Structure formats: C-alpha cells, structure tokens
CSV table of C-alpha atoms in Angstrom, one decimal:
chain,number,residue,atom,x,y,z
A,23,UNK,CA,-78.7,-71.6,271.4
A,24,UNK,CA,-79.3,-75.3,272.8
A,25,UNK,CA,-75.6,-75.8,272.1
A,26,UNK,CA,-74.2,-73.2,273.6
A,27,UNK,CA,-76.9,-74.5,277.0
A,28,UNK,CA,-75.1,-77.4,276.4
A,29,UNK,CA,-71.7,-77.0,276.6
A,30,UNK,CA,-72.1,-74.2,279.6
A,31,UNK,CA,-74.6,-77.4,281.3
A,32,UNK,CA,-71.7,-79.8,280.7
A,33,UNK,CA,-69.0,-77.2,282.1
A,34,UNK,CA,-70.9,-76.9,285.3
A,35,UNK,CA,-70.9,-80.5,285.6
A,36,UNK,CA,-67.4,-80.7,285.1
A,37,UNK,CA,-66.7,-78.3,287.8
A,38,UNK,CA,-68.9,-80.6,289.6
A,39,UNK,CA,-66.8,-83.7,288.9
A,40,UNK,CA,-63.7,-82.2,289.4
A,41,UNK,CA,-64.7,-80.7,293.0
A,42,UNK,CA,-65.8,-83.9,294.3
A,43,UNK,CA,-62.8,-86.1,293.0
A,44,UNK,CA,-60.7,-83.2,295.0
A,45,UNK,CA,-62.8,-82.5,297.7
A,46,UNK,CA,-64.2,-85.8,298.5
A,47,UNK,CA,-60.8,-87.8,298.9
A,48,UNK,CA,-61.0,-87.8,302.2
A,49,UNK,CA,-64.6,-89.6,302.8
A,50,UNK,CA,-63.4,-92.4,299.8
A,51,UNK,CA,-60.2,-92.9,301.7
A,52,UNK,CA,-62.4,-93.6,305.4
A,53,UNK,CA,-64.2,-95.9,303.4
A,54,UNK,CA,-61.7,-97.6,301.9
A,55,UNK,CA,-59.7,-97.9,305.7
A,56,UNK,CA,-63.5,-99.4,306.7
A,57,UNK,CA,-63.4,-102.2,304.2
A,58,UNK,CA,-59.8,-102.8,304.7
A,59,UNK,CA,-60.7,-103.4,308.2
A,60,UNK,CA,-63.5,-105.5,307.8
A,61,UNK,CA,-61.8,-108.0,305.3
A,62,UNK,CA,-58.0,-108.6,304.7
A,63,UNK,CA,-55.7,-106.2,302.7
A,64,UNK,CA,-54.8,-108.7,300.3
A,65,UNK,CA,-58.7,-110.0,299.7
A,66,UNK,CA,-59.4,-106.0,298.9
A,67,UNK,CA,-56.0,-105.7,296.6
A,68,UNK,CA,-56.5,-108.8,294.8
A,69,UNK,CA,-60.4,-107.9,294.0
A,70,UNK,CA,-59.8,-104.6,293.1
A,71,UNK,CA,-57.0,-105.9,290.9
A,72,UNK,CA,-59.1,-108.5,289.4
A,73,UNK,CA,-62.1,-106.0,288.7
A,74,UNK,CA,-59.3,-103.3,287.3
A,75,UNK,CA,-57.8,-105.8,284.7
A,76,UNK,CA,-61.2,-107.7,284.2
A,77,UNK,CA,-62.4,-104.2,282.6
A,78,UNK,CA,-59.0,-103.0,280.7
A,79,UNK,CA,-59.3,-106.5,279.0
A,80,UNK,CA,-63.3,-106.8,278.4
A,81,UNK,CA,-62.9,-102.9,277.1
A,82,UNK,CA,-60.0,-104.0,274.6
A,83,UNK,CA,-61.6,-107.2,273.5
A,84,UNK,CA,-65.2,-104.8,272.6
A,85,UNK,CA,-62.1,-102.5,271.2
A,86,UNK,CA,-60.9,-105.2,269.0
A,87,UNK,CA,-63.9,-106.5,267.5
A,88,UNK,CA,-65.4,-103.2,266.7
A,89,UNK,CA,-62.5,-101.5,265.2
A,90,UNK,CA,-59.4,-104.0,264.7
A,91,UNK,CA,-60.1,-104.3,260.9
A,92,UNK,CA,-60.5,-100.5,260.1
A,93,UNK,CA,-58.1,-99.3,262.8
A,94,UNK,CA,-55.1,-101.0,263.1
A,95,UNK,CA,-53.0,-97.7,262.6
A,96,UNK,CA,-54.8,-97.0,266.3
A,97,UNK,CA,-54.9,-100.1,268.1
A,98,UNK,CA,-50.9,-100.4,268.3
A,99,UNK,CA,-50.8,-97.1,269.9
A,100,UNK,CA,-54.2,-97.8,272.0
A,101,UNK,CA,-52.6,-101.2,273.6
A,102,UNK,CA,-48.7,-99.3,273.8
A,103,UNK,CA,-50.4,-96.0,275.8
A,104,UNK,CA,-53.1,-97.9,277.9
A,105,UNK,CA,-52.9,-101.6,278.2
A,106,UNK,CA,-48.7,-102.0,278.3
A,107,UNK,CA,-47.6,-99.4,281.0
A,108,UNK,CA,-50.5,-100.5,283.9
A,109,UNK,CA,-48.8,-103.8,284.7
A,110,UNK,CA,-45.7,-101.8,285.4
A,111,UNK,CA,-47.6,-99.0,287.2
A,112,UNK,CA,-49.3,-101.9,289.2
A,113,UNK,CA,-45.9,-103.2,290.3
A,114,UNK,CA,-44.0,-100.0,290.8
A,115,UNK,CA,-46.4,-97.4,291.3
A,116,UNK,CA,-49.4,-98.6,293.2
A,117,UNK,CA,-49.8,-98.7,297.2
A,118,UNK,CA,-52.9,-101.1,296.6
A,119,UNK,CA,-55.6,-101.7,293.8
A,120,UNK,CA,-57.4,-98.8,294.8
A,121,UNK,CA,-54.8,-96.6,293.1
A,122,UNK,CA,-56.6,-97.3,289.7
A,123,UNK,CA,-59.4,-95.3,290.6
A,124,UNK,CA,-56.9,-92.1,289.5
A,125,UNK,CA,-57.5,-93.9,285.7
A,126,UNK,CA,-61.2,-93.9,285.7
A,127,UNK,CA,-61.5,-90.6,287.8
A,128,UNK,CA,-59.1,-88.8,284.9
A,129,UNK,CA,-60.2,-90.9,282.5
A,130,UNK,CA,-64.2,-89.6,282.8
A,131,UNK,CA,-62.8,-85.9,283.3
A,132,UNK,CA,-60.8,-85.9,279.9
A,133,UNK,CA,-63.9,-87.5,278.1
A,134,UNK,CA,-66.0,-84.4,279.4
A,135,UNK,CA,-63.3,-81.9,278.5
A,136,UNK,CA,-62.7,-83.1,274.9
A,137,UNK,CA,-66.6,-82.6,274.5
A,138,UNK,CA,-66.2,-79.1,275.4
A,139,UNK,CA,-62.6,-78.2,274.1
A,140,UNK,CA,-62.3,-80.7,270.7
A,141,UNK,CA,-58.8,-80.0,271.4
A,142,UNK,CA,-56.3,-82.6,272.6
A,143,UNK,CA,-54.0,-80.7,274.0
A,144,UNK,CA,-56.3,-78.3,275.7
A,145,UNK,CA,-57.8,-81.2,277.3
A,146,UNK,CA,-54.8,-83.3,278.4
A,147,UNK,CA,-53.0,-79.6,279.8
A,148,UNK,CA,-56.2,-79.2,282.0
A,149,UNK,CA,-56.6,-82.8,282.6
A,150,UNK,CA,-52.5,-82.4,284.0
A,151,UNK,CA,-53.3,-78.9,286.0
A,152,UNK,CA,-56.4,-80.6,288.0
A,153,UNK,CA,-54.5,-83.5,288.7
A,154,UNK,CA,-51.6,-81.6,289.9
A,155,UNK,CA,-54.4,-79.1,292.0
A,156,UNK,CA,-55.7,-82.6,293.6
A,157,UNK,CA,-52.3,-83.8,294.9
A,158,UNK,CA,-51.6,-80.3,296.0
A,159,UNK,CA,-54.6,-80.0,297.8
A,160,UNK,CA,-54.2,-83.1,299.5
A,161,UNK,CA,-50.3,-82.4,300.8
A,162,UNK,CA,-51.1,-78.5,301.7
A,163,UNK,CA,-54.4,-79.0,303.2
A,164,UNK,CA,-55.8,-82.3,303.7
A,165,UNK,CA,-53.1,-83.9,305.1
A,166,UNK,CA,-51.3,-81.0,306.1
A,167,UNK,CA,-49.3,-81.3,309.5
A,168,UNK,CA,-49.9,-84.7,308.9
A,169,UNK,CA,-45.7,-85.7,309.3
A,170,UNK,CA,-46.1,-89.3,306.7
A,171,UNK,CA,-47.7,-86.8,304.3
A,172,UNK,CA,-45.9,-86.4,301.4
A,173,UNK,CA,-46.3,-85.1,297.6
A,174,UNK,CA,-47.5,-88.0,295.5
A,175,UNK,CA,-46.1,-87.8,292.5
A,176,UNK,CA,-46.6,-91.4,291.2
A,177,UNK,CA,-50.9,-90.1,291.9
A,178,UNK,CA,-50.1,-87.3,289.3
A,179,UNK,CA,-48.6,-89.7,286.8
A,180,UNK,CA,-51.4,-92.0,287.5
A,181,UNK,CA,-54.0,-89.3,286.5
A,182,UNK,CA,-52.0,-88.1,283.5
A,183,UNK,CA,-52.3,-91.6,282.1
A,184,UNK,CA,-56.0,-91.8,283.2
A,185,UNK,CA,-56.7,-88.5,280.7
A,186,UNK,CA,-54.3,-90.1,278.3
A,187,UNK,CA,-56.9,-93.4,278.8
A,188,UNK,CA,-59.5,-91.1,278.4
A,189,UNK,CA,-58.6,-89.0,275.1
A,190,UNK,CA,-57.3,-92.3,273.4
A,191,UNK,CA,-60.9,-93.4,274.0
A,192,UNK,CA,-62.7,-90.4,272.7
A,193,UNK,CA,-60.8,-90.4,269.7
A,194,UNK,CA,-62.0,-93.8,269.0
A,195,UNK,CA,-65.6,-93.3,269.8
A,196,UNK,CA,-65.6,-89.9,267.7
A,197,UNK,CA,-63.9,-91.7,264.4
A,198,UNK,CA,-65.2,-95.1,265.2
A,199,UNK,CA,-65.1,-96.0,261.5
C-alpha cells in the first residue's frame, strides 16, 4: 500500500517537473535575456561554461573514486556516453552555456522515471517523447508567428543525451557495488 502511494506521489511530481520545464521556458528565457543584459554575453557563457564543466568533472572524479575499481566494465562507457560527446556538443550544438540546462532538466526527469518504470527503455522512450513535446510546444505555440522561430532539433538531441546522463547515473547508483 505505501508503495503503490509512492510511486502514484512520485508520478504526480513528475507531471509536475515535466509541466514546468515545458511551460515555464518562457519566464527562464526573460531571465536569462535580464542577466545577459546586465553583464556581457561572454561573462554569462564563460561562467555558465565553467560551472557546467566544473560539475561533469567533480561528478566523474566522486565517479572514479567510488566505483573505478569494481566498475571499470562501466566507466569506459560512462566517460564515452557523457563526458566525450559535450565538448563537441558545446562547440557545434550550443547557442550559449545556457544550453546545458537541457542535460540537467532531462537528466532529473530520467532519474524519476527509472524509479517508476525500472525499465531503460521505457524510460529513455518517454524521456525522448517529452523532449520532443517541449520543442514542439515551443515552435507551435510559444514562439509561434514568431518568423526567427524555428524547430530545434540540436534542443531534442541535447535532452536525449541529458536522459541518457540520467539513466547512465541511476544505473550506477542502483548497482553501486
């Protein structure tokens, strides 16, 4: 009985999540345009690129230490799936810094899911249909008339690798030995 409160408790809050990384998109961007105003594009870019980086590298080093001994058949595949591909997303997929909020935000849903679902692919095909609903949203009704609107596909690829991020990591936590 307490599980099944659980799970339905954790569902709502994924609805939750989900809604607001959709539905709030807007308001983060206003906010983002406000500091962007107040200080220099490239202060904001290079911080947020610093702070991105500073935690892939803090969370792999805490990776390393904990697991590298007992693990090493998942830290080549860990490093190849989350670390390798972001400095080539970072040159040729990111507008700014701010872009690798689409690896936390997906990163956090597919965390949630897999607690729920306990299936990978489950998770990562929902993970892929929300992402997909978000950049949809955004091109048919937030920006819509908008003529420099346009679909973002390198967002939905950034959000597939953020559940990817986020699976990876729930594997390790749930097998951390």
């Amino acid at each position: 009985m307490f599980e099944s409160k659980k799970i339905t408790m954790l569902k709502i809050i994924i609805v939750i999540y989900s809604s607001l990384m959709i539905f709030l998109h807007r308001r983060v961007n206003e906010i983002v345009d406000i500091l962007y105003k107040r200080y220099s594009f490239e202060s904001i870019d290079r911080f947020l690129f610093y702070l991105l980086f500073g935690i892939i590298i803090l969370t792999l080093g805490l990776f390393i230490i904990r697991h590298l001994r007992d693990k090493l058949s998942i830290v080549a595949p860990a490093v190849l799936i989350i670390i390798f591909p972001i400095p080539l997303m970072y040159i040729f997929l990111f507008v700014s810094s701010v872009e690798a909020v689409h690896f936390f935000q997906y990163a956090i849903l597919a965390i949630m899911l897999i607690m729920i679902f306990k299936n990978i692919i489950a998770v990562f095909s929902i993970s892929v249909v929300l992402g997909v609903i978000d950049e949809l949203y955004q091109y048919f009704v937030l920006y819509a008339g908008d003529l420099d609107a346009y679909m973002d596909f390198n967002d939905m690829f950034l959000n597939v690798h953020g559940a990817l991020i986020g699976i990876i990591i729930s594997l390790i936590v749930r097998n951390p030995s």
